[in-house]
C-alpha angles and dihedrals in degrees: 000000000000124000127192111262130258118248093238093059078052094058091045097117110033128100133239085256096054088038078060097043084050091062099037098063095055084069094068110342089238113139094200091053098043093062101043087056097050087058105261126138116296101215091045098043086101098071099018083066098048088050100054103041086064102044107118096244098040094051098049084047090055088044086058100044098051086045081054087051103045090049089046103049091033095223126142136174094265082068100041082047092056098045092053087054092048083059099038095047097043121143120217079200088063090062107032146030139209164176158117083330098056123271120289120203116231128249112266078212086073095039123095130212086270087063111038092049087059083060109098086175162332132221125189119198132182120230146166093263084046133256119000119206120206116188122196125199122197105255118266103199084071090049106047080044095056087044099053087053097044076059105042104247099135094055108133114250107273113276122234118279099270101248099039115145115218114195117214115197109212090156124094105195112227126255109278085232132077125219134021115351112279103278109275096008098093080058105049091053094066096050102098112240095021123140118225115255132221109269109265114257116262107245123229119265111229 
């Protein structure tokens, strides 16, 4: 009967500096960095990163240790998915007020946890005229941009199918005629708007 292996049969094999490199890379999921910080060459992190995120065992480590996380911290893309909406969708009117008077900003009492984790920061400042209050969203550019590729609106047009023939007509085939142009036809093609006629009987030598 099989049985899906423990994770410590899947680190058998690596060593403390790519145990390192593993957790390193949670942090930011960024191969270079990642080994730089667990102590590999700089100038060679690059492609000592790439390497090793795709060694076998390395790779199936990293696998293991985001499927930990994930059960642990109980997130899962339907909430990162929300959150980035939150942020995207984000209205300055649920946060402020004005008009002809000034702008007044609103109460965090009345707001709800869909408003105040759309709030990056706020500054107080003490002035003649008394406290200013500065109120900072996330952006929301960034946002909406990291939700249309999560989907898929930024995928390139399909390409044509690899093969396809395309016919370009540089010929203009000749009059089926010899000779001068039919009598009166020459003219009324140059008329705008005129319909082509039908080509004028030849007429019968004697």
């Amino acid at each position: 009967m099989g049985f899906a292996p423990d994770i410590r049969d899947r680190e058998v094999g690596l060593t403390g500096r790519q145990e390192r490199f593993v957790q390193e890379y949670l942090v930011d999921l960024n191969a270079t960095r990642a080994a730089e910080r667990a102590g590999y060459s700089r100038k060679a992190a690059p492609s000592t990163g790439a390497r090793l995120k795709n060694t076998p065992r390395v790779k199936d480590r990293i696998e293991a240790a985001m499927a930990e996380r994930i059960e642990r911290t109980r997130i899962r893309q339907d909430r990162v998915v929300m959150e980035l909406a939150r942020l995207a969708f984000s209205d300055i009117c649920e946060f402020a007020d004005w008009d002809e008077g000034g702008v007044r900003i609103r109460d965090s009492a009345g707001m709800g946890p869909g408003q105040s984790a759309c709030i990056a920061e706020i500054v107080e400042t003490p002035g003649k005229d008394g406290r200013k209050l500065r109120v900072k969203l996330h952006g929301k550019t960034r946002a909406l941009e990291v939700l249309c590729r999560h989907l898929g609106l930024f995928e390139k047009a399909p390409r044509q199918a690899e093969g396809a023939v395309i016919r370009v007509v540089t010929h203009i085939p000749e009059p089926d005629w010899d000779g001068a142009d039919p009598p009166g036809e020459a003219d009324a093609a140059c008329e705008p708007g005129a319909a082509p006629s039908a080509a004028a009987p030849l007429r019968e030598q004697g």
